[in-house]
PDB file of C-alpha atoms in Angstrom:
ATOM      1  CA  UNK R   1      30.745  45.812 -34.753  1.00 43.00           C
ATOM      2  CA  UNK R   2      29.094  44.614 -31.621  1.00 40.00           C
ATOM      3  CA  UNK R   3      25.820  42.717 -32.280  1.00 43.00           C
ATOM      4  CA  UNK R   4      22.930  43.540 -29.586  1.00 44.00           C
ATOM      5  CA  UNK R   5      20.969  40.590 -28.537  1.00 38.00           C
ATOM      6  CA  UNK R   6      17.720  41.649 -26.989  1.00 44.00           C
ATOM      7  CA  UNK R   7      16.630  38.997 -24.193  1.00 39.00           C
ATOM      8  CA  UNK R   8      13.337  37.566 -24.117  1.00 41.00           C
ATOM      9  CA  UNK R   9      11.355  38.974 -21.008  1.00 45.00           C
ATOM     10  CA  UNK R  10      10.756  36.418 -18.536  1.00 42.00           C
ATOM     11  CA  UNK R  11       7.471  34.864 -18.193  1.00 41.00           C
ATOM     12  CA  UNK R  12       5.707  36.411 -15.029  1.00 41.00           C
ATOM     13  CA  UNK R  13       3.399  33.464 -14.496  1.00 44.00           C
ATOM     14  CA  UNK R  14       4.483  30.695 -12.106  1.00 39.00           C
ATOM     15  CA  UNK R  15       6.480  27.658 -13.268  1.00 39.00           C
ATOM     16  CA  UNK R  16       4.350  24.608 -13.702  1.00 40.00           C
ATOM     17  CA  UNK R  17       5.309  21.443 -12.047  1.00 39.00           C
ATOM     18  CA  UNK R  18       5.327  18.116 -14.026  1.00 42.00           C
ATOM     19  CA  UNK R  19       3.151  16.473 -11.244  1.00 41.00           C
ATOM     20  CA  UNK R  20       3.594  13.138 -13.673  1.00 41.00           C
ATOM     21  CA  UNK R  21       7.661  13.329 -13.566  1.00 41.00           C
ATOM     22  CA  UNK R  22       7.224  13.872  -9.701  1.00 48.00           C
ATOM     23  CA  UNK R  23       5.070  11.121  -8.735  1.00 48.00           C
ATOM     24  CA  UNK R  24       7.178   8.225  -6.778  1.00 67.00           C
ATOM     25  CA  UNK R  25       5.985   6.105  -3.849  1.00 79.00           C
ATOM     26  CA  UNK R  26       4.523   7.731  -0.796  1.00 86.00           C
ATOM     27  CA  UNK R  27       7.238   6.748   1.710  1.00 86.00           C
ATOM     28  CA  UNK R  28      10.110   7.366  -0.604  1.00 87.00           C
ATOM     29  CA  UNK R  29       9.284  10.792  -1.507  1.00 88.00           C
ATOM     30  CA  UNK R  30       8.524  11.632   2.651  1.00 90.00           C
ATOM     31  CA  UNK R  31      11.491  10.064   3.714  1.00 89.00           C
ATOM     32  CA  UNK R  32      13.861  12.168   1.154  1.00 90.00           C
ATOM     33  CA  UNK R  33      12.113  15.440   2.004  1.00 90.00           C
ATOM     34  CA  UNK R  34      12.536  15.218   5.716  1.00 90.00           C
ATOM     35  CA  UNK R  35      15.971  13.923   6.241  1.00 89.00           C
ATOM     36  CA  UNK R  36      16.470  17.509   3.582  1.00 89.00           C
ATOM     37  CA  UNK R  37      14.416  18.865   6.133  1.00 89.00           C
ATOM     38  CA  UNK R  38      16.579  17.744   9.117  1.00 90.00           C
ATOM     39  CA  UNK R  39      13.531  15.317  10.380  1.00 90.00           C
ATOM     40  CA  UNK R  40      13.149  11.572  10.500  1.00 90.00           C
ATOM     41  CA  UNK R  41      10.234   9.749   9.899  1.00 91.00           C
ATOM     42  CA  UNK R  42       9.196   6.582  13.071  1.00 92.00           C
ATOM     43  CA  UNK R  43       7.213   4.049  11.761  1.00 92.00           C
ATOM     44  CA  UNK R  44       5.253   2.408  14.261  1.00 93.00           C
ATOM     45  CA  UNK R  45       3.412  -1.059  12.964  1.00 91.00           C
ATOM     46  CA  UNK R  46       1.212  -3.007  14.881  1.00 90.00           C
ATOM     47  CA  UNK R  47      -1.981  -5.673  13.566  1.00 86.00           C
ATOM     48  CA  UNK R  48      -5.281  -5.006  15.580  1.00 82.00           C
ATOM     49  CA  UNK R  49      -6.405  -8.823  16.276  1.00 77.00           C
ATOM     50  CA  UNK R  50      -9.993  -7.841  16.212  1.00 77.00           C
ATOM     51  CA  UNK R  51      -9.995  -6.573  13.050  1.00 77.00           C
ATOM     52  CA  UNK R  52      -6.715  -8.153  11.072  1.00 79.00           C
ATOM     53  CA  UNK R  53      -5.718  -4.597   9.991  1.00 86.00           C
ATOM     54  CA  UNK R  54      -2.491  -3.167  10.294  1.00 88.00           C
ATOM     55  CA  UNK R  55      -2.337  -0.365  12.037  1.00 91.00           C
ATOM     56  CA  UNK R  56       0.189   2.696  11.496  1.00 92.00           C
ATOM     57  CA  UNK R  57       1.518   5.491  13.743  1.00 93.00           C
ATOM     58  CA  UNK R  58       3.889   7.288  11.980  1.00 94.00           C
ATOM     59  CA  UNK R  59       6.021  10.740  13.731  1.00 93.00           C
ATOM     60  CA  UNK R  60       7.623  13.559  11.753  1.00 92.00           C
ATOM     61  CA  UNK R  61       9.043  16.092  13.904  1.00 88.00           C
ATOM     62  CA  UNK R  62       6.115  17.558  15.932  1.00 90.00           C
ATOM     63  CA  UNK R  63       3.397  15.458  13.237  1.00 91.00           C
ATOM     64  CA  UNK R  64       1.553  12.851  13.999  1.00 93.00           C
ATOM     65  CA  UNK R  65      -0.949  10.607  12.287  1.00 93.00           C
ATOM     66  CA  UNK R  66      -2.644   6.838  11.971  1.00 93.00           C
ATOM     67  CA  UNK R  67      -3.785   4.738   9.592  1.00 91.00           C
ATOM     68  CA  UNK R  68      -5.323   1.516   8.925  1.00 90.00           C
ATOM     69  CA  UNK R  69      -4.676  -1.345   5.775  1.00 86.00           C
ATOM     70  CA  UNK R  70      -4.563  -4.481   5.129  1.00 84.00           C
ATOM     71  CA  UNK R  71      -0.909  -5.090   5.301  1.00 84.00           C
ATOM     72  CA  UNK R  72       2.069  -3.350   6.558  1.00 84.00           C
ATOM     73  CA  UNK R  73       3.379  -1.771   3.437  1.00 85.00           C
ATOM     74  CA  UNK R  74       0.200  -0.503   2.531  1.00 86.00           C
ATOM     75  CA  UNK R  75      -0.507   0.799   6.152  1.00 88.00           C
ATOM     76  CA  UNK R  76       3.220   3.067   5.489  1.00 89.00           C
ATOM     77  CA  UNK R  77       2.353   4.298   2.734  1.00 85.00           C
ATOM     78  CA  UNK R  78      -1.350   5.519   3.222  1.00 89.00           C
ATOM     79  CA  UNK R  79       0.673   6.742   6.512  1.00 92.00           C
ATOM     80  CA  UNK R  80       2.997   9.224   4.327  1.00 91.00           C
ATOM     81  CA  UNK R  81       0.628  10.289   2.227  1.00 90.00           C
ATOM     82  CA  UNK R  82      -1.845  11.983   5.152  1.00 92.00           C
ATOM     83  CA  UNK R  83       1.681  13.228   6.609  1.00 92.00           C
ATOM     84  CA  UNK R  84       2.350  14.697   3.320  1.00 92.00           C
ATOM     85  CA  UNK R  85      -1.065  16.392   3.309  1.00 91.00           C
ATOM     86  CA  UNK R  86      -0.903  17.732   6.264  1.00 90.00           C
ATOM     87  CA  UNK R  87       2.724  19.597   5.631  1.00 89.00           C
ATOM     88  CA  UNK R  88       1.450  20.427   2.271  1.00 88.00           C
ATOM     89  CA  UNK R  89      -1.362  22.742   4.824  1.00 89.00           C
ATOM     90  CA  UNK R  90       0.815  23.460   7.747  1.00 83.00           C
ATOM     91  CA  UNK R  91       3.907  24.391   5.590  1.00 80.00           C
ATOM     92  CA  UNK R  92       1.905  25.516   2.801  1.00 81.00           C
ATOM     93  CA  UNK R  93       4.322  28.578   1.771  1.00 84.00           C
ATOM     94  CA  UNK R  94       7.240  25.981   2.238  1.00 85.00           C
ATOM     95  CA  UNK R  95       5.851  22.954   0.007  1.00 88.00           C
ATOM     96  CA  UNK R  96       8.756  23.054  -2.598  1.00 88.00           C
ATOM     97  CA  UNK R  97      11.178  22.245  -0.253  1.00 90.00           C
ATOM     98  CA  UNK R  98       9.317  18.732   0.926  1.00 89.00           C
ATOM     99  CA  UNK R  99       8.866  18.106  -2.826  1.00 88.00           C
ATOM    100  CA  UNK R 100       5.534  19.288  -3.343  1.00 88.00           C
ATOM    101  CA  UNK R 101       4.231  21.888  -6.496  1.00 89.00           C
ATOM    102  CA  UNK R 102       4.115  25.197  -4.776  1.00 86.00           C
ATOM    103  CA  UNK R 103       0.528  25.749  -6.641  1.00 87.00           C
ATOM    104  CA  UNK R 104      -2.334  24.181  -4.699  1.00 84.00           C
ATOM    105  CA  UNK R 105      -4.330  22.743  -7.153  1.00 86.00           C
ATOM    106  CA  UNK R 106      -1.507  20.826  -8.466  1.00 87.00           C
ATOM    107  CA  UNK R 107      -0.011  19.792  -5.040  1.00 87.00           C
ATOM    108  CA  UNK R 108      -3.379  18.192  -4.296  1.00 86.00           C
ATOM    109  CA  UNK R 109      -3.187  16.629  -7.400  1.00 86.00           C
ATOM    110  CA  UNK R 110       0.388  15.251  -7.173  1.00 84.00           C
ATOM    111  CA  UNK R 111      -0.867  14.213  -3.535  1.00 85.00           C
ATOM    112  CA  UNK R 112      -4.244  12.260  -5.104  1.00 83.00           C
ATOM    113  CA  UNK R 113      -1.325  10.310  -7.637  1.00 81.00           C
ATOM    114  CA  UNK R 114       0.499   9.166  -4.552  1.00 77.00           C
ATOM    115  CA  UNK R 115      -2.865   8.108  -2.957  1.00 79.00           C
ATOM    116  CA  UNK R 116      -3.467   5.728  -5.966  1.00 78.00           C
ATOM    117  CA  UNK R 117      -0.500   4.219  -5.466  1.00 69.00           C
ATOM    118  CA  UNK R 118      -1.209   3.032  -2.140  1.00 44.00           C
ATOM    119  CA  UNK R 119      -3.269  -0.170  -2.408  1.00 46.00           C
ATOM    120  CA  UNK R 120      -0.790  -2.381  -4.498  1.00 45.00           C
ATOM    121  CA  UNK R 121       2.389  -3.717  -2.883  1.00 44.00           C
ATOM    122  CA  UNK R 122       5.517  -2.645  -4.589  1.00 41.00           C
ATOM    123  CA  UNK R 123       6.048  -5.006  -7.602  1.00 41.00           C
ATOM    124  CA  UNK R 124       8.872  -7.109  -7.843  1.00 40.00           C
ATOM    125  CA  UNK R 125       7.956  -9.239 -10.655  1.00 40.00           C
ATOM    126  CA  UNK R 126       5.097  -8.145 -13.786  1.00 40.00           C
ATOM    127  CA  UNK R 127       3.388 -10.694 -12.617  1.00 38.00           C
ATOM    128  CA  UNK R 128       2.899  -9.070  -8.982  1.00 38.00           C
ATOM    129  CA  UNK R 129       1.063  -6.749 -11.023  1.00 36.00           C
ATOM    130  CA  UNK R 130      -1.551  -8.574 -12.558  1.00 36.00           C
ATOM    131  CA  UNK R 131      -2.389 -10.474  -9.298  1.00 39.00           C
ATOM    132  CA  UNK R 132      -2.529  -7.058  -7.409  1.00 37.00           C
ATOM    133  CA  UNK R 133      -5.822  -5.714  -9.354  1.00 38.00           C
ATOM    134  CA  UNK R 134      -6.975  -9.260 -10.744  1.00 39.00           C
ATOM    135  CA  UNK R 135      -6.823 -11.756  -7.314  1.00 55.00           C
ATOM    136  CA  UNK R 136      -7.284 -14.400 -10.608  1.00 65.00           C
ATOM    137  CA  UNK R 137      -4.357 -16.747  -8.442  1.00 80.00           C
ATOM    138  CA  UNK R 138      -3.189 -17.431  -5.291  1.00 85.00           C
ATOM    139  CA  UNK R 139      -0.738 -15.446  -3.379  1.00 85.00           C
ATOM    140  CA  UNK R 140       0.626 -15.569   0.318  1.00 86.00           C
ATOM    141  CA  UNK R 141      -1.228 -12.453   1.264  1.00 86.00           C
ATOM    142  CA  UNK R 142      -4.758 -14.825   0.916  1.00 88.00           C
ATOM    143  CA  UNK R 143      -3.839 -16.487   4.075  1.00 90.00           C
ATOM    144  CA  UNK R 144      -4.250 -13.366   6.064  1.00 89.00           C
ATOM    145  CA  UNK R 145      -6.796 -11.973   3.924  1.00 87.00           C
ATOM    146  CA  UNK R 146      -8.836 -14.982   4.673  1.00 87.00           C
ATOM    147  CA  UNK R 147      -7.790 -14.526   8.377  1.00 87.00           C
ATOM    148  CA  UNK R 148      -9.365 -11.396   8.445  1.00 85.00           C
ATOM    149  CA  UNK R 149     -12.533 -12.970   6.242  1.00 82.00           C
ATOM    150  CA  UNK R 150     -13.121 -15.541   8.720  1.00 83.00           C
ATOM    151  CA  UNK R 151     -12.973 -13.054  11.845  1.00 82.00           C
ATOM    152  CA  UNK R 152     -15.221 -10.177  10.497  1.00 79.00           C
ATOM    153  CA  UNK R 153     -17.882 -13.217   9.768  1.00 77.00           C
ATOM    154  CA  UNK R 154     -16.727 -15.477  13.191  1.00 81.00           C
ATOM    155  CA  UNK R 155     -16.136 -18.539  11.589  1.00 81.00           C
ATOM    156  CA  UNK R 156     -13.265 -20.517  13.273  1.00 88.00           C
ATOM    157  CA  UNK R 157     -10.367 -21.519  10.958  1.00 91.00           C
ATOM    158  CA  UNK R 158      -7.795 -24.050  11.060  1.00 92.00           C
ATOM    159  CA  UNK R 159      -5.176 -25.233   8.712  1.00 93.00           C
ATOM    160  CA  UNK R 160      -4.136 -29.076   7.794  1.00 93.00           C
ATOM    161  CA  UNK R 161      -0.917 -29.152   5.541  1.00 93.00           C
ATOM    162  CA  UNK R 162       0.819 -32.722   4.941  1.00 92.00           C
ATOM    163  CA  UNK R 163       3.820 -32.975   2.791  1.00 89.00           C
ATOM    164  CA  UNK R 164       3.991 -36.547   0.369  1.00 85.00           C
ATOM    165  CA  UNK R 165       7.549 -37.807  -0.604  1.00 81.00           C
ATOM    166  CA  UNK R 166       7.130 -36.629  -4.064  1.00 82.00           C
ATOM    167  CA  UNK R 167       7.561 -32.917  -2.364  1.00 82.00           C
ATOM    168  CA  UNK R 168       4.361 -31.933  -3.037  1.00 88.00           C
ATOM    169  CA  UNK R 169       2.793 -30.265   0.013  1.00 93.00           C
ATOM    170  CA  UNK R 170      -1.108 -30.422   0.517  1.00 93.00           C
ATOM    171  CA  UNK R 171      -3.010 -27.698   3.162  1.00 94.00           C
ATOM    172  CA  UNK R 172      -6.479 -28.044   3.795  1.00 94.00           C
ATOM    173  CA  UNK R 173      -8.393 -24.550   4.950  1.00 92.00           C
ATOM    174  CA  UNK R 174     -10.983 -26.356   7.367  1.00 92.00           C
ATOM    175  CA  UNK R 175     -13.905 -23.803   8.516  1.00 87.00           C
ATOM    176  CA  UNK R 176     -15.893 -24.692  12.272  1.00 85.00           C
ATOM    177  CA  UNK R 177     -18.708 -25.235   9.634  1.00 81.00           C
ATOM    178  CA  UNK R 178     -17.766 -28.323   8.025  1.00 84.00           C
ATOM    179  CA  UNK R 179     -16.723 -27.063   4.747  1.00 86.00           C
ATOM    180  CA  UNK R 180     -12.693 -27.666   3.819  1.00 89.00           C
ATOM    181  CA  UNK R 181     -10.865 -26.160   1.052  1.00 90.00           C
ATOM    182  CA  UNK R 182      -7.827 -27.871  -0.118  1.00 92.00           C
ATOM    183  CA  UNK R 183      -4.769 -27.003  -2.289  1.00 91.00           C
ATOM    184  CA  UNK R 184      -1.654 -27.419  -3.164  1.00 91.00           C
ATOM    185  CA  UNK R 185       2.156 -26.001  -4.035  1.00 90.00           C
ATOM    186  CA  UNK R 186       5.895 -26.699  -3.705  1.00 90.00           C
ATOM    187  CA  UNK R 187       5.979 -25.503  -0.245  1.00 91.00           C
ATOM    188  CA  UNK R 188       3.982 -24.847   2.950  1.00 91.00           C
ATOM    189  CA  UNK R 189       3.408 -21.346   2.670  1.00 92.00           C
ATOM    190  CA  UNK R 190       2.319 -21.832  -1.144  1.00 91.00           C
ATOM    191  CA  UNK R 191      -0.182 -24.870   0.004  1.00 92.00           C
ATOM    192  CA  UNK R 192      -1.628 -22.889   2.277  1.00 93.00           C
ATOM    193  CA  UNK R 193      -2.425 -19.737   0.098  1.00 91.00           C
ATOM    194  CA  UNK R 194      -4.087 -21.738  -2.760  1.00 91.00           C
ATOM    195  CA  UNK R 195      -6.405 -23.302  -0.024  1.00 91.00           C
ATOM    196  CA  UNK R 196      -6.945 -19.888   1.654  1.00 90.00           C
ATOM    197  CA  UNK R 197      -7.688 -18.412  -2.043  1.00 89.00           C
ATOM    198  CA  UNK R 198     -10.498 -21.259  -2.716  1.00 88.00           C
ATOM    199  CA  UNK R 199     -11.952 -20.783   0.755  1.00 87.00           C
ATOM    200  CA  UNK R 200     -11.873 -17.243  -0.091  1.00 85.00           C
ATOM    201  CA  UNK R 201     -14.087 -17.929  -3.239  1.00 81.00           C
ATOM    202  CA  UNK R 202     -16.639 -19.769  -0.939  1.00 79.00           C
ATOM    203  CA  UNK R 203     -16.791 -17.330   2.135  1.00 74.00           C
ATOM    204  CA  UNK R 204     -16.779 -14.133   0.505  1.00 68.00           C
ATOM    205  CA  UNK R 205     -19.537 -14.892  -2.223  1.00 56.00           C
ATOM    206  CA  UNK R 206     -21.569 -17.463  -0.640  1.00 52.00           C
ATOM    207  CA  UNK R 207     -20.406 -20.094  -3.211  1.00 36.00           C
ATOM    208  CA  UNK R 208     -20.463 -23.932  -1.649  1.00 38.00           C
ATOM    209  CA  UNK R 209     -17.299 -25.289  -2.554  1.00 34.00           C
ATOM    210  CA  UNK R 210     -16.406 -28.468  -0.504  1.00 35.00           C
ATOM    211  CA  UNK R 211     -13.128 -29.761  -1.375  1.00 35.00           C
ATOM    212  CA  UNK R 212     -12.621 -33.797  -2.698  1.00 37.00           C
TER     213      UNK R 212
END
């Protein structure tokens, strides 16, 4: 006796993408769609000196389009997302093949999770984390932060780093106004960045710190 097994009809509203599950780093997720896609994506990275920003030109295909950030990663991947944006409009009926949710409501949505992603660098430790949304200690990217600081606000700035025999290197952030921020670490580049992160205290909140 043959037992009938009556299928359940088949939803006729469209499957919902898990914009969560989706969600990976701007730059990633381009370059994976368009080499399935038979493009490349051509990063071009260059630092405006008048304005310490990193500036990004970046070519998919026949696409083109520039940002600005503060640093080169982040400058790449506010780059993909606006390239991502515009395919999600000029390939709109093709969106699930470049990884996007074929609805448009959820594809901008899935595209405003990638934009938050954007400001932080890519951790590599927890505690590159913390210091991305906190600036509570110093970090190499101070030193061109501070660059930038001292440009926007034309304040000349030098650097003074002398290295004891105990290893312990001292740089002192010295501004054309008299004021000098000093610190310290185990190596230059460390020095320099807790002196740039105590001059950024003083210049960017107009708080007189002179250093000892």
């Amino acid at each position: 006796m043959l037992e009938q097994v009556q299928e359940a009809p088949q939803s006729s509203e469209p499957r919902k993408v898990s914009v969560q599950q989706k969600v990976t780093y701007p730059s990633e997720h381009l370059q994976k769609y368009a080499r399935r896609n038979g493009f490349g994506c051509e990063y071009e990275v260059n630092m405006d000196k008048a304005s310490f920003l990193f500036r990004c030109k970046l070519t998919v295909g026949e696409w083109t389009t520039v940002t600005e950030a503060k640093s080169k990663k982040e400058a790449k991947h506010a780059a993909a997302v606006n390239m991502l944006k515009q395919i999600s409009v000029i390939k709109w009926k093709e969106r699930e093949s470049w990884g996007l949710p074929r609805e448009g409501e959820q594809c901008n949505a899935y595209l405003n999770n990638l934009a938050t992603l954007v400001p932080c660098r890519l951790p590599q430790r927890p505690s590159d984390v913390s210091d991305c949304h906190l600036e509570s200690t110093p970090r190499t990217g101070h030193i061109m932060e501070l660059k930038r600081l001292c440009g926007k606000r034309c304040l000349k700035l030098r650097f003074e780093v002398n290295a004891s025999q105990d290893g312990k290197v001292t740089a002192v952030a010295c501004l054309c106004d008299g004021r000098r921020f000093t610190g310290e670490g185990p190596s230059k580049r460390k020095a320099m960045a807790a002196a740039a992160f105590e001059c950024i205290k003083a210049v960017k909140f107009e708080i007189s710190v002179h250093a000892t």
